[in-house]
């Protein structure tokens, strides 16, 4: 469902060029649960932005559901991002002037869902992540872990077939972290959602089909579930 | 060095009132390493903001180095915050238009240190957290874990006697996380810095003198090192 071929990403810093990705190739099958692990600064978030169509690589190509995203126009890419992919960003990216409920409902509005239905859907998912009692709080009125759970709920609003999660459990306590991993696993096993998650959390290893280890912009090794 | 007496904090949400802290009392001795643990939304960051003088409680009192911070004027409080306390916020709070070096040097400018000396000090600490090669990157040009390390370096710029850390290892991989815990422990053991850290990281238990468990705005229990 997602294929990356020799993806290179460079950032220009004055005269210097930082090669964050040095040529990454990876095939991810539909319905897999993949964890991407590696040291801080090794390129996980940059790779996440490439396969999610948020940023374009300098060279190499990315296929999502067999279409080359470099060939897609803006509106086709927006449709794909809105209906097929749910994003959980490392820095949440919540809209600070909207409540938790409005932040989670927003994607349903872009997808054309009637407002009443969208509100019910948003309430359901916020309940599922344990925030039924904080629907009308804005991000500044929520704790770090609560904001992260709003970001997780928002990514699920349009029942995506692929969830791209960047450090989904970073600010969560042991119990809440376990619940979120359980939720992602349930979506994966019962609804066949493909989960691709950049993480430092060793508990993710237990639920992953494969673990991709990156270091300094390259894939170090890929481990299957049996040998973890 | 830090004393809290019956601290209550309430937030108004329309007609509702959320009691984030329901009356917390705690004494922290100079040179201690204290971890505050508890579920997401239990009041750790709110308590952190109270003892750091960032926000005022509705009732109760806080003493830092034996002065009641409610009695301090704005400029005395600013002096205390600038010279004695280093803050590591859960959401980093870096200045997005400044480089890593400028962000770390900024506290030294407020403290009146000559610019040249401040630059050297900032470079030294960034080196110590493994970012000697990213001095001129702005926060948007750094990974999540790198931004967190800039925030940690900034908190140490003025050689504070107290470091208040809110989730210092949340976005760090196992190795970098261990290095940061090692750095905090070194400051604590060798330079006598008092460390107060809100965390979900079980490795913090190994280096803490005491662990304060909070739940729903109250202290559940306090454990000494021997019984952890
Ligand atoms: N400005 C605010 N207005 C209303 N409620 C708030 C506000 N700030 C915090 N809260 C509420 O107070 C409670 C405590 O929040 P706090 O940020 O202290 O939690 P925390 O223990 O740090 O959690 P985490 O581990 O997720 O960072 C939460 O339930 C939160 O929803
Ligand atoms: N806009 C940019 N300009 C310059 N360098 C950048 C930019 N964005 C990222 N980098 C660099 O690219 C490298 C990879 O960053 P990336 O955010 O992908 O790391 P990461 O693996 O997600 O790390 P973490 O675990 O800390 O989140 C880092 O060394 C970072 O400094
Ligand atoms: Mg990252
Ligand atoms: Mg917090």
Short mmCIF file of N, CA and C in Angstrom, two decimals, chain A residues 12-13 16 18 38-42 44-45 90 92 133-134 136-138 141 143-146 149 167 170-174 176 200, chain B residues 12-13 16 18 38-42 44-45 90 92 133-134 136-138 141 143-146 149 167 170-174 176 200:
data_model
loop_
_atom_site.label_atom_id
_atom_site.label_comp_id
_atom_site.label_asym_id
_atom_site.label_seq_id
_atom_site.Cartn_x
_atom_site.Cartn_y
_atom_site.Cartn_z
N UNK A 12 18.79 22.74 3.07
CA UNK A 12 19.87 23.71 2.87
C UNK A 12 19.96 24.59 4.11
N UNK A 13 21.16 24.71 4.66
CA UNK A 13 21.39 25.57 5.82
C UNK A 13 22.51 26.52 5.48
N UNK A 16 25.77 25.07 3.91
CA UNK A 16 25.78 23.63 4.16
C UNK A 16 24.54 22.94 3.62
N UNK A 18 22.32 19.51 4.66
CA UNK A 18 22.16 18.37 5.58
C UNK A 18 21.36 17.30 4.84
N UNK A 38 14.78 4.60 15.94
CA UNK A 38 16.14 5.08 15.69
C UNK A 38 16.43 6.28 16.55
N UNK A 39 17.70 6.64 16.69
CA UNK A 39 18.09 7.73 17.59
C UNK A 39 17.44 9.06 17.21
N UNK A 40 17.44 9.99 18.16
CA UNK A 40 16.94 11.34 17.92
C UNK A 40 17.76 11.98 16.80
N UNK A 41 17.08 12.51 15.76
CA UNK A 41 17.77 13.16 14.67
C UNK A 41 18.14 12.21 13.54
N UNK A 42 17.65 10.98 13.57
CA UNK A 42 18.09 10.00 12.56
C UNK A 42 17.26 10.04 11.28
N UNK A 44 13.49 9.95 11.21
CA UNK A 44 12.17 9.32 11.30
C UNK A 44 11.06 10.28 10.86
N UNK A 45 11.03 11.48 11.45
CA UNK A 45 9.96 12.43 11.12
C UNK A 45 10.07 12.89 9.67
N UNK A 90 4.26 14.76 15.59
CA UNK A 90 5.05 14.76 16.82
C UNK A 90 4.74 16.00 17.65
N UNK A 92 1.84 17.66 17.63
CA UNK A 92 0.38 17.72 17.69
C UNK A 92 -0.24 18.55 16.56
N UNK A 133 -14.71 14.00 28.97
CA UNK A 133 -14.99 15.06 29.96
C UNK A 133 -14.23 16.35 29.67
N UNK A 134 -13.58 16.44 28.51
CA UNK A 134 -12.81 17.65 28.16
C UNK A 134 -13.14 18.13 26.75
N UNK A 136 -14.84 20.57 25.55
CA UNK A 136 -14.90 22.01 25.24
C UNK A 136 -13.66 22.76 25.69
N UNK A 137 -12.60 22.01 26.00
CA UNK A 137 -11.33 22.65 26.34
C UNK A 137 -10.54 22.94 25.09
N UNK A 138 -9.86 24.10 25.08
CA UNK A 138 -8.93 24.41 23.98
C UNK A 138 -7.57 23.82 24.34
N UNK A 141 -5.85 24.60 27.45
CA UNK A 141 -6.55 24.19 28.69
C UNK A 141 -6.48 22.67 28.87
N UNK A 143 -3.75 19.19 29.32
CA UNK A 143 -2.38 18.79 29.66
C UNK A 143 -1.67 18.28 28.38
N UNK A 144 -0.35 18.07 28.48
CA UNK A 144 0.42 17.59 27.33
C UNK A 144 -0.13 16.28 26.79
N UNK A 145 -0.36 15.34 27.68
CA UNK A 145 -0.88 14.04 27.27
C UNK A 145 -2.29 14.13 26.71
N UNK A 146 -3.08 15.04 27.23
CA UNK A 146 -4.46 15.18 26.72
C UNK A 146 -4.43 15.76 25.30
N UNK A 149 -3.69 13.08 22.92
CA UNK A 149 -4.83 12.20 22.66
C UNK A 149 -5.86 12.87 21.75
N UNK A 167 5.51 9.41 17.14
CA UNK A 167 5.63 9.36 18.60
C UNK A 167 4.28 9.47 19.32
N UNK A 170 4.54 9.59 23.34
CA UNK A 170 5.64 10.32 23.98
C UNK A 170 5.26 10.98 25.30
N UNK A 171 4.11 11.61 25.41
CA UNK A 171 3.76 12.35 26.63
C UNK A 171 2.74 11.64 27.49
N UNK A 172 2.60 10.33 27.29
CA UNK A 172 1.55 9.62 28.02
C UNK A 172 2.15 8.76 29.12
N UNK A 173 1.40 8.66 30.24
CA UNK A 173 1.82 7.78 31.33
C UNK A 173 1.65 6.33 30.89
N UNK A 174 2.20 5.41 31.69
CA UNK A 174 2.22 4.01 31.31
C UNK A 174 0.83 3.48 30.96
N UNK A 176 -2.09 5.15 30.15
CA UNK A 176 -2.72 5.78 28.98
C UNK A 176 -1.98 5.34 27.71
N UNK A 200 9.91 5.80 19.97
CA UNK A 200 11.01 5.36 20.84
C UNK A 200 10.48 4.39 21.89
N UNK B 12 -11.35 28.07 35.38
CA UNK B 12 -12.77 28.31 35.07
C UNK B 12 -13.00 27.96 33.61
N UNK B 13 -14.02 27.12 33.37
CA UNK B 13 -14.39 26.75 31.99
C UNK B 13 -15.86 27.05 31.82
N UNK B 16 -18.36 25.84 34.49
CA UNK B 16 -17.70 24.81 35.28
C UNK B 16 -16.41 25.30 35.92
N UNK B 18 -12.74 23.54 37.09
CA UNK B 18 -11.93 22.31 37.17
C UNK B 18 -10.90 22.53 38.27
N UNK B 38 2.55 10.39 37.68
CA UNK B 38 1.10 10.26 37.80
C UNK B 38 0.48 10.26 36.42
N UNK B 39 -0.78 9.82 36.30
CA UNK B 39 -1.43 9.71 35.00
C UNK B 39 -1.51 11.04 34.26
N UNK B 40 -1.75 10.95 32.94
CA UNK B 40 -1.94 12.15 32.12
C UNK B 40 -3.15 12.92 32.63
N UNK B 41 -2.98 14.24 32.89
CA UNK B 41 -4.08 15.06 33.36
C UNK B 41 -4.21 15.08 34.88
N UNK B 42 -3.24 14.53 35.61
CA UNK B 42 -3.36 14.43 37.07
C UNK B 42 -2.90 15.68 37.79
N UNK B 44 0.47 17.32 37.21
CA UNK B 44 1.92 17.47 37.34
C UNK B 44 2.39 18.82 36.80
N UNK B 45 1.98 19.16 35.56
CA UNK B 45 2.44 20.42 34.96
C UNK B 45 1.87 21.62 35.71
N UNK B 90 7.26 21.29 29.14
CA UNK B 90 6.80 20.11 28.40
C UNK B 90 6.66 20.45 26.92
N UNK B 92 8.50 22.72 25.29
CA UNK B 92 9.78 23.35 24.93
C UNK B 92 9.74 24.88 25.05
N UNK B 133 26.76 20.17 16.52
CA UNK B 133 26.73 20.25 15.04
C UNK B 133 25.44 20.89 14.53
N UNK B 134 24.61 21.45 15.41
CA UNK B 134 23.33 22.05 15.00
C UNK B 134 23.15 23.43 15.64
N UNK B 136 23.36 26.43 14.53
CA UNK B 136 22.71 27.52 13.78
C UNK B 136 21.37 27.13 13.19
N UNK B 137 20.82 26.00 13.65
CA UNK B 137 19.49 25.58 13.20
C UNK B 137 18.42 26.25 14.05
N UNK B 138 17.33 26.67 13.40
CA UNK B 138 16.18 27.18 14.15
C UNK B 138 15.31 25.99 14.56
N UNK B 141 14.04 23.59 12.13
CA UNK B 141 15.05 22.82 11.40
C UNK B 141 15.69 21.77 12.30
N UNK B 143 14.87 18.20 14.84
CA UNK B 143 13.91 17.13 15.12
C UNK B 143 13.29 17.39 16.50
N UNK B 144 12.26 16.62 16.83
CA UNK B 144 11.57 16.78 18.12
C UNK B 144 12.53 16.59 19.28
N UNK B 145 13.31 15.54 19.23
CA UNK B 145 14.25 15.26 20.31
C UNK B 145 15.36 16.32 20.40
N UNK B 146 15.75 16.85 19.24
CA UNK B 146 16.80 17.89 19.25
C UNK B 146 16.26 19.16 19.89
N UNK B 149 16.35 18.84 23.54
CA UNK B 149 17.70 19.00 24.10
C UNK B 149 18.14 20.47 24.12
N UNK B 167 8.84 16.50 31.87
CA UNK B 167 9.00 15.44 30.85
C UNK B 167 10.27 15.62 30.04
N UNK B 170 10.73 12.90 27.11
CA UNK B 170 9.57 12.41 26.37
C UNK B 170 9.86 12.09 24.92
N UNK B 171 10.61 12.90 24.19
CA UNK B 171 10.82 12.65 22.76
C UNK B 171 12.19 12.10 22.43
N UNK B 172 12.83 11.51 23.43
CA UNK B 172 14.20 11.06 23.19
C UNK B 172 14.28 9.54 23.08
N UNK B 173 15.17 9.05 22.23
CA UNK B 173 15.40 7.61 22.12
C UNK B 173 16.12 7.13 23.38
N UNK B 174 16.18 5.80 23.53
CA UNK B 174 16.70 5.21 24.75
C UNK B 174 18.09 5.74 25.11
N UNK B 176 19.77 8.57 24.00
CA UNK B 176 19.82 10.00 24.30
C UNK B 176 19.13 10.28 25.63
N UNK B 200 7.09 10.52 33.08
CA UNK B 200 6.47 9.20 32.95
C UNK B 200 7.55 8.15 32.76
#
